[in-house]
PDB file of C-alpha atoms in Angstrom:
ATOM      1  CA  GLY P   1     -22.673 -25.697 -54.507  1.00  0.00           C
ATOM      2  CA  ASN P   2     -21.786 -22.412 -52.893  1.00  0.00           C
ATOM      3  CA  SER P   3     -18.823 -22.333 -50.533  1.00  0.00           C
ATOM      4  CA  VAL P   4     -16.512 -19.972 -48.675  1.00  0.00           C
ATOM      5  CA  THR P   5     -12.829 -20.515 -47.876  1.00  0.00           C
ATOM      6  CA  GLN P   6     -10.986 -18.245 -45.477  1.00  0.00           C
ATOM      7  CA  MET P   7      -7.488 -18.317 -44.095  1.00  0.00           C
ATOM      8  CA  GLU P   8      -6.975 -20.439 -41.035  1.00  0.00           C
ATOM      9  CA  GLY P   9      -5.900 -18.873 -37.807  1.00  0.00           C
ATOM     10  CA  PRO P  10      -5.023 -17.968 -35.287  1.00  0.00           C
ATOM     11  CA  VAL P  11      -3.568 -14.729 -36.567  1.00  0.00           C
ATOM     12  CA  THR P  12      -1.457 -12.848 -34.014  1.00  0.00           C
ATOM     13  CA  LEU P  13      -0.454  -9.220 -34.608  1.00  0.00           C
ATOM     14  CA  SER P  14       0.890  -6.335 -32.591  1.00  0.00           C
ATOM     15  CA  GLU P  15      -1.271  -3.288 -31.976  1.00  0.00           C
ATOM     16  CA  GLU P  16      -1.221  -0.797 -34.912  1.00  0.00           C
ATOM     17  CA  ALA P  17      -0.190  -3.500 -37.409  1.00  0.00           C
ATOM     18  CA  PHE P  18      -1.889  -3.897 -40.802  1.00  0.00           C
ATOM     19  CA  LEU P  19      -4.423  -6.708 -41.028  1.00  0.00           C
ATOM     20  CA  THR P  20      -5.485  -8.850 -43.968  1.00  0.00           C
ATOM     21  CA  ILE P  21      -7.726 -11.901 -43.642  1.00  0.00           C
ATOM     22  CA  ASN P  22      -8.186 -13.666 -46.973  1.00  0.00           C
ATOM     23  CA  CYS P  23     -11.548 -14.951 -48.157  1.00  0.00           C
ATOM     24  CA  THR P  24     -12.466 -16.562 -51.471  1.00  0.00           C
ATOM     25  CA  TYR P  25     -15.790 -17.936 -52.556  1.00  0.00           C
ATOM     26  CA  THR P  26     -17.469 -20.243 -55.042  1.00  0.00           C
ATOM     27  CA  ALA P  27     -20.982 -19.351 -56.106  1.00  0.00           C
ATOM     28  CA  THR P  28     -23.342 -19.345 -59.029  1.00  0.00           C
ATOM     29  CA  GLY P  29     -25.001 -16.090 -59.882  1.00  0.00           C
ATOM     30  CA  TYR P  30     -24.379 -12.910 -57.941  1.00  0.00           C
ATOM     31  CA  PRO P  31     -24.117 -13.514 -54.209  1.00  0.00           C
ATOM     32  CA  SER P  32     -24.019 -10.930 -51.469  1.00  0.00           C
ATOM     33  CA  LEU P  33     -20.869 -11.123 -49.329  1.00  0.00           C
ATOM     34  CA  PHE P  34     -20.469 -10.481 -45.615  1.00  0.00           C
ATOM     35  CA  TRP P  35     -17.940 -10.316 -42.830  1.00  0.00           C
ATOM     36  CA  TYR P  36     -19.238 -11.165 -39.369  1.00  0.00           C
ATOM     37  CA  VAL P  37     -17.347 -10.743 -36.087  1.00  0.00           C
ATOM     38  CA  GLN P  38     -17.761 -12.749 -32.895  1.00  0.00           C
ATOM     39  CA  TYR P  39     -16.368 -11.318 -29.668  1.00  0.00           C
ATOM     40  CA  PRO P  40     -15.667 -13.725 -26.780  1.00  0.00           C
ATOM     41  CA  GLY P  41     -18.831 -15.136 -25.245  1.00  0.00           C
ATOM     42  CA  GLU P  42     -21.137 -13.429 -27.735  1.00  0.00           C
ATOM     43  CA  GLY P  43     -23.108 -14.223 -30.871  1.00  0.00           C
ATOM     44  CA  LEU P  44     -22.068 -13.122 -34.344  1.00  0.00           C
ATOM     45  CA  GLN P  45     -22.711  -9.589 -35.516  1.00  0.00           C
ATOM     46  CA  LEU P  46     -22.438  -8.110 -38.963  1.00  0.00           C
ATOM     47  CA  LEU P  47     -19.225  -6.150 -39.526  1.00  0.00           C
ATOM     48  CA  LEU P  48     -19.718  -5.164 -43.181  1.00  0.00           C
ATOM     49  CA  LYS P  49     -21.293  -6.339 -46.394  1.00  0.00           C
ATOM     50  CA  ALA P  50     -21.216  -5.846 -50.188  1.00  0.00           C
ATOM     51  CA  THR P  51     -24.037  -6.763 -52.521  1.00  0.00           C
ATOM     52  CA  LYS P  52     -22.510  -6.425 -55.995  1.00  0.00           C
ATOM     53  CA  ALA P  53     -19.184  -6.579 -57.800  1.00  0.00           C
ATOM     54  CA  ASP P  54     -16.706  -3.767 -57.009  1.00  0.00           C
ATOM     55  CA  ASP P  55     -18.708  -2.652 -53.979  1.00  0.00           C
ATOM     56  CA  LYS P  56     -16.611  -1.815 -50.929  1.00  0.00           C
ATOM     57  CA  GLY P  57     -18.055  -2.509 -47.497  1.00  0.00           C
ATOM     58  CA  SER P  58     -16.594  -0.628 -44.547  1.00  0.00           C
ATOM     59  CA  ASN P  59     -17.181  -0.288 -40.819  1.00  0.00           C
ATOM     60  CA  LYS P  60     -15.076   0.496 -37.715  1.00  0.00           C
ATOM     61  CA  GLY P  61     -11.953   0.971 -39.890  1.00  0.00           C
ATOM     62  CA  PHE P  62     -12.373  -2.418 -41.585  1.00  0.00           C
ATOM     63  CA  GLU P  63     -12.820  -2.661 -45.360  1.00  0.00           C
ATOM     64  CA  ALA P  64     -13.476  -5.384 -47.913  1.00  0.00           C
ATOM     65  CA  THR P  65     -13.992  -5.126 -51.678  1.00  0.00           C
ATOM     66  CA  TYR P  66     -16.176  -7.529 -53.680  1.00  0.00           C
ATOM     67  CA  ARG P  67     -13.871  -8.784 -56.448  1.00  0.00           C
ATOM     68  CA  LYS P  68     -15.798 -10.909 -58.927  1.00  0.00           C
ATOM     69  CA  GLU P  69     -12.789 -11.502 -61.211  1.00  0.00           C
ATOM     70  CA  THR P  70     -10.827 -13.150 -58.388  1.00  0.00           C
ATOM     71  CA  THR P  71     -13.906 -14.350 -56.418  1.00  0.00           C
ATOM     72  CA  SER P  72     -12.486 -12.745 -53.299  1.00  0.00           C
ATOM     73  CA  PHE P  73     -13.632 -10.561 -50.408  1.00  0.00           C
ATOM     74  CA  HIS P  74     -10.516  -9.988 -48.282  1.00  0.00           C
ATOM     75  CA  LEU P  75     -10.879  -8.140 -44.966  1.00  0.00           C
ATOM     76  CA  GLU P  76      -8.379  -5.345 -44.248  1.00  0.00           C
ATOM     77  CA  LYS P  77      -7.674  -2.821 -41.511  1.00  0.00           C
ATOM     78  CA  GLY P  78      -4.844  -0.327 -41.516  1.00  0.00           C
ATOM     79  CA  SER P  79      -4.121  -0.238 -37.774  1.00  0.00           C
ATOM     80  CA  VAL P  80      -5.549  -2.887 -35.469  1.00  0.00           C
ATOM     81  CA  GLN P  81      -6.335  -2.424 -31.788  1.00  0.00           C
ATOM     82  CA  VAL P  82      -6.422  -4.860 -28.880  1.00  0.00           C
ATOM     83  CA  SER P  83     -10.209  -4.522 -28.913  1.00  0.00           C
ATOM     84  CA  ASP P  84     -10.282  -6.064 -32.421  1.00  0.00           C
ATOM     85  CA  SER P  85      -9.357  -9.449 -30.945  1.00  0.00           C
ATOM     86  CA  ALA P  86     -12.208 -11.724 -32.003  1.00  0.00           C
ATOM     87  CA  VAL P  87     -13.189 -14.433 -34.485  1.00  0.00           C
ATOM     88  CA  TYR P  88     -14.002 -13.202 -38.011  1.00  0.00           C
ATOM     89  CA  PHE P  89     -16.283 -15.086 -40.398  1.00  0.00           C
ATOM     90  CA  CYS P  90     -16.569 -14.553 -44.130  1.00  0.00           C
ATOM     91  CA  ALA P  91     -19.993 -15.473 -45.534  1.00  0.00           C
ATOM     92  CA  LEU P  92     -22.112 -15.369 -48.666  1.00  0.00           C
ATOM     93  CA  SER P  93     -25.797 -15.407 -49.459  1.00  0.00           C
ATOM     94  CA  GLY P  94     -27.285 -15.836 -52.864  1.00  0.00           C
ATOM     95  CA  GLY P  95     -29.482 -18.863 -53.153  1.00  0.00           C
ATOM     96  CA  ARG P  96     -33.221 -18.983 -53.607  1.00  0.00           C
ATOM     97  CA  ASP P  97     -33.663 -18.873 -49.848  1.00  0.00           C
ATOM     98  CA  ASP P  98     -32.130 -16.602 -47.244  1.00  0.00           C
ATOM     99  CA  LYS P  99     -29.496 -19.084 -46.098  1.00  0.00           C
ATOM    100  CA  ILE P 100     -25.987 -17.824 -45.516  1.00  0.00           C
ATOM    101  CA  ILE P 101     -22.908 -19.982 -46.084  1.00  0.00           C
ATOM    102  CA  PHE P 102     -20.199 -19.274 -43.498  1.00  0.00           C
ATOM    103  CA  GLY P 103     -16.477 -19.857 -43.633  1.00  0.00           C
ATOM    104  CA  LYS P 104     -14.877 -21.659 -40.691  1.00  0.00           C
ATOM    105  CA  GLY P 105     -13.728 -18.448 -39.013  1.00  0.00           C
ATOM    106  CA  THR P 106     -10.336 -16.862 -38.321  1.00  0.00           C
ATOM    107  CA  ARG P 107      -9.339 -16.119 -34.739  1.00  0.00           C
ATOM    108  CA  LEU P 108      -7.437 -12.827 -34.394  1.00  0.00           C
ATOM    109  CA  HIS P 109      -5.232 -11.980 -31.387  1.00  0.00           C
ATOM    110  CA  ILE P 110      -3.883  -8.452 -31.035  1.00  0.00           C
ATOM    111  CA  LEU P 111      -1.004  -7.957 -28.617  1.00  0.00           C
ATOM    112  CA  PRO P 112      -0.552  -4.616 -26.809  1.00  0.00           C
TER     113      PRO P 112
ATOM    114  CA  ASN K   1     -35.824  -3.735 -29.340  1.00  0.00           C
ATOM    115  CA  ALA K   2     -34.286  -6.814 -27.740  1.00  0.00           C
ATOM    116  CA  GLY K   3     -33.369  -8.316 -31.132  1.00  0.00           C
ATOM    117  CA  VAL K   4     -32.923 -12.089 -30.897  1.00  0.00           C
ATOM    118  CA  THR K   5     -33.168 -13.665 -27.450  1.00  0.00           C
ATOM    119  CA  GLN K   6     -32.329 -17.234 -26.458  1.00  0.00           C
ATOM    120  CA  THR K   7     -32.972 -19.264 -23.326  1.00  0.00           C
ATOM    121  CA  PRO K   8     -31.321 -20.802 -21.474  1.00  0.00           C
ATOM    122  CA  LYS K   9     -27.784 -19.394 -21.637  1.00  0.00           C
ATOM    123  CA  PHE K  10     -26.214 -22.548 -20.205  1.00  0.00           C
ATOM    124  CA  GLN K  11     -27.450 -26.116 -19.796  1.00  0.00           C
ATOM    125  CA  VAL K  12     -25.952 -29.408 -18.671  1.00  0.00           C
ATOM    126  CA  LEU K  13     -27.772 -32.611 -19.600  1.00  0.00           C
ATOM    127  CA  LYS K  14     -27.180 -36.295 -19.064  1.00  0.00           C
ATOM    128  CA  THR K  15     -27.153 -38.638 -22.053  1.00  0.00           C
ATOM    129  CA  GLY K  16     -30.705 -39.527 -23.023  1.00  0.00           C
ATOM    130  CA  GLN K  17     -32.375 -36.481 -21.456  1.00  0.00           C
ATOM    131  CA  SER K  18     -34.491 -34.159 -23.560  1.00  0.00           C
ATOM    132  CA  MET K  19     -34.718 -30.398 -23.656  1.00  0.00           C
ATOM    133  CA  THR K  20     -35.982 -27.501 -25.743  1.00  0.00           C
ATOM    134  CA  LEU K  21     -33.982 -24.411 -26.627  1.00  0.00           C
ATOM    135  CA  GLN K  22     -36.122 -21.317 -27.028  1.00  0.00           C
ATOM    136  CA  CYS K  23     -35.579 -18.449 -29.448  1.00  0.00           C
ATOM    137  CA  ALA K  24     -37.606 -15.311 -30.063  1.00  0.00           C
ATOM    138  CA  GLN K  25     -37.129 -12.226 -32.262  1.00  0.00           C
ATOM    139  CA  ASP K  26     -38.920  -8.899 -32.159  1.00  0.00           C
ATOM    140  CA  MET K  27     -37.871  -7.578 -35.595  1.00  0.00           C
ATOM    141  CA  ASN K  28     -40.838  -9.045 -37.502  1.00  0.00           C
ATOM    142  CA  HIS K  29     -38.495 -11.201 -39.610  1.00  0.00           C
ATOM    143  CA  ASN K  30     -39.876 -14.023 -41.694  1.00  0.00           C
ATOM    144  CA  SER K  31     -36.770 -16.232 -41.704  1.00  0.00           C
ATOM    145  CA  MET K  32     -35.262 -17.896 -38.626  1.00  0.00           C
ATOM    146  CA  TYR K  33     -32.360 -20.309 -38.217  1.00  0.00           C
ATOM    147  CA  TRP K  34     -30.683 -22.653 -35.758  1.00  0.00           C
ATOM    148  CA  TYR K  35     -26.903 -23.199 -35.935  1.00  0.00           C
ATOM    149  CA  ARG K  36     -24.399 -25.090 -33.902  1.00  0.00           C
ATOM    150  CA  GLN K  37     -20.817 -23.917 -33.443  1.00  0.00           C
ATOM    151  CA  ASP K  38     -18.022 -26.349 -32.710  1.00  0.00           C
ATOM    152  CA  PRO K  39     -14.270 -25.646 -32.500  1.00  0.00           C
ATOM    153  CA  GLY K  40     -12.685 -25.656 -35.945  1.00  0.00           C
ATOM    154  CA  MET K  41     -16.031 -26.275 -37.683  1.00  0.00           C
ATOM    155  CA  GLY K  42     -17.428 -22.779 -37.978  1.00  0.00           C
ATOM    156  CA  LEU K  43     -21.216 -22.538 -37.946  1.00  0.00           C
ATOM    157  CA  ARG K  44     -23.328 -25.385 -39.254  1.00  0.00           C
ATOM    158  CA  LEU K  45     -27.011 -24.949 -40.058  1.00  0.00           C
ATOM    159  CA  ILE K  46     -29.296 -27.383 -38.233  1.00  0.00           C
ATOM    160  CA  TYR K  47     -32.756 -26.222 -39.374  1.00  0.00           C
ATOM    161  CA  TYR K  48     -34.271 -23.102 -40.775  1.00  0.00           C
ATOM    162  CA  SER K  49     -37.722 -21.640 -41.278  1.00  0.00           C
ATOM    163  CA  ALA K  50     -38.398 -19.354 -44.221  1.00  0.00           C
ATOM    164  CA  SER K  51     -41.790 -18.314 -42.875  1.00  0.00           C
ATOM    165  CA  GLU K  52     -44.304 -19.108 -40.167  1.00  0.00           C
ATOM    166  CA  GLY K  53     -45.541 -22.673 -40.576  1.00  0.00           C
ATOM    167  CA  THR K  54     -42.586 -23.918 -42.656  1.00  0.00           C
ATOM    168  CA  THR K  55     -39.356 -25.612 -41.615  1.00  0.00           C
ATOM    169  CA  ASP K  56     -36.540 -27.236 -43.581  1.00  0.00           C
ATOM    170  CA  LYS K  57     -33.471 -29.298 -42.765  1.00  0.00           C
ATOM    171  CA  GLY K  58     -30.056 -27.765 -42.890  1.00  0.00           C
ATOM    172  CA  GLU K  59     -26.644 -29.384 -42.967  1.00  0.00           C
ATOM    173  CA  VAL K  60     -26.807 -31.323 -39.654  1.00  0.00           C
ATOM    174  CA  PRO K  61     -30.469 -32.022 -38.698  1.00  0.00           C
ATOM    175  CA  ASN K  62     -30.100 -35.520 -37.218  1.00  0.00           C
ATOM    176  CA  GLY K  63     -31.048 -35.713 -33.534  1.00  0.00           C
ATOM    177  CA  TYR K  64     -33.001 -32.442 -33.587  1.00  0.00           C
ATOM    178  CA  ASN K  65     -36.545 -31.253 -34.180  1.00  0.00           C
ATOM    179  CA  VAL K  66     -37.865 -27.718 -34.546  1.00  0.00           C
ATOM    180  CA  SER K  67     -41.130 -25.852 -34.178  1.00  0.00           C
ATOM    181  CA  ARG K  68     -41.985 -22.485 -35.666  1.00  0.00           C
ATOM    182  CA  LEU K  69     -44.597 -21.625 -33.096  1.00  0.00           C
ATOM    183  CA  ASN K  70     -45.471 -18.263 -34.631  1.00  0.00           C
ATOM    184  CA  LYS K  71     -43.640 -15.533 -36.497  1.00  0.00           C
ATOM    185  CA  ARG K  72     -41.655 -14.539 -33.406  1.00  0.00           C
ATOM    186  CA  GLU K  73     -40.611 -17.903 -31.967  1.00  0.00           C
ATOM    187  CA  PHE K  74     -38.539 -20.820 -33.258  1.00  0.00           C
ATOM    188  CA  SER K  75     -37.632 -23.631 -30.844  1.00  0.00           C
ATOM    189  CA  LEU K  76     -35.087 -26.437 -31.138  1.00  0.00           C
ATOM    190  CA  ARG K  77     -35.685 -29.762 -29.372  1.00  0.00           C
ATOM    191  CA  LEU K  78     -33.257 -32.500 -28.491  1.00  0.00           C
ATOM    192  CA  GLU K  79     -35.340 -35.623 -27.854  1.00  0.00           C
ATOM    193  CA  SER K  80     -32.524 -37.824 -26.528  1.00  0.00           C
ATOM    194  CA  ALA K  81     -29.326 -35.884 -25.956  1.00  0.00           C
ATOM    195  CA  ALA K  82     -25.961 -37.393 -26.884  1.00  0.00           C
ATOM    196  CA  PRO K  83     -22.418 -36.229 -25.995  1.00  0.00           C
ATOM    197  CA  SER K  84     -21.895 -35.382 -29.705  1.00  0.00           C
ATOM    198  CA  GLN K  85     -24.508 -32.652 -29.266  1.00  0.00           C
ATOM    199  CA  THR K  86     -22.290 -30.770 -26.823  1.00  0.00           C
ATOM    200  CA  SER K  87     -21.916 -27.421 -28.577  1.00  0.00           C
ATOM    201  CA  VAL K  88     -22.864 -23.770 -28.599  1.00  0.00           C
ATOM    202  CA  TYR K  89     -26.232 -23.198 -30.271  1.00  0.00           C
ATOM    203  CA  PHE K  90     -27.154 -19.951 -31.995  1.00  0.00           C
ATOM    204  CA  CYS K  91     -30.497 -18.758 -33.233  1.00  0.00           C
ATOM    205  CA  ALA K  92     -30.671 -16.116 -35.963  1.00  0.00           C
ATOM    206  CA  SER K  93     -33.276 -14.257 -37.994  1.00  0.00           C
ATOM    207  CA  SER K  94     -33.308 -12.289 -41.225  1.00  0.00           C
ATOM    208  CA  GLU K  95     -35.528 -10.557 -43.745  1.00  0.00           C
ATOM    209  CA  ARG K  96     -35.039 -10.164 -47.463  1.00  0.00           C
ATOM    210  CA  GLN K  97     -35.802  -6.795 -49.010  1.00  0.00           C
ATOM    211  CA  GLY K  98     -36.501  -7.126 -52.708  1.00  0.00           C
ATOM    212  CA  LYS K  99     -33.521  -8.787 -54.385  1.00  0.00           C
ATOM    213  CA  SER K 100     -31.091  -7.816 -51.630  1.00  0.00           C
ATOM    214  CA  TYR K 101     -29.948 -10.552 -49.272  1.00  0.00           C
ATOM    215  CA  ASN K 102     -29.994  -9.102 -45.824  1.00  0.00           C
ATOM    216  CA  GLU K 103     -27.819  -9.821 -42.842  1.00  0.00           C
ATOM    217  CA  GLN K 104     -28.749 -12.343 -40.220  1.00  0.00           C
ATOM    218  CA  PHE K 105     -29.140 -11.160 -36.635  1.00  0.00           C
ATOM    219  CA  PHE K 106     -27.847 -13.563 -34.011  1.00  0.00           C
ATOM    220  CA  GLY K 107     -28.822 -14.327 -30.438  1.00  0.00           C
ATOM    221  CA  PRO K 108     -26.210 -14.620 -27.657  1.00  0.00           C
ATOM    222  CA  GLY K 109     -26.111 -18.424 -27.797  1.00  0.00           C
ATOM    223  CA  THR K 110     -26.809 -21.395 -25.534  1.00  0.00           C
ATOM    224  CA  ARG K 111     -23.859 -23.406 -24.246  1.00  0.00           C
ATOM    225  CA  LEU K 112     -24.970 -27.022 -23.955  1.00  0.00           C
ATOM    226  CA  THR K 113     -22.952 -29.810 -22.356  1.00  0.00           C
ATOM    227  CA  VAL K 114     -24.134 -33.421 -22.566  1.00  0.00           C
ATOM    228  CA  LEU K 115     -22.456 -35.766 -20.115  1.00  0.00           C
TER     229      LEU K 115
END
């Protein structure tokens, strides 16, 4: 079945550092891929998405490219801020229903 | 638009008590979902409803029941709460447009503790 694997955290970086959070997936067909972010005490919200191979999703300085050849959707940001501290979830959707499969989440701490 | 709303925000129950978590969305979405979130486990799907009048089991349905009251509302019931059901519960909704799989919109969550 479909699955998502993302790097375990926590990830701790200094402000203005470069961020990569790895995500790989297993799926049949052509799934859509998502990154969600969860700030402390809140629900998840969509950060970015890509619906077909080679698409790049971007939002708030974050980017991720849908790589079908490596089945990956790594999240990157060139210069992180303290306000980016949160839990990040990689996810895919592509079955006959609207269900989304989530990774286990990566907690990110940014130090000032 | 309020998006997805959940009540209550916090709840403490004793083992064996029952309660219903309420969820409503004002985006006219057909699909609604209930998840639980536990440390180190990510989000696990409890039940979902693809349309009004239909419900299906997710990954961890045991100990829960759901009702899709109408298109807007999707409730989750714990008939006899157990400490293993201590968790944060999230409701979500989504709508598919053609062949594109759309994002899910999440509520703020209900923090449930079962003593």
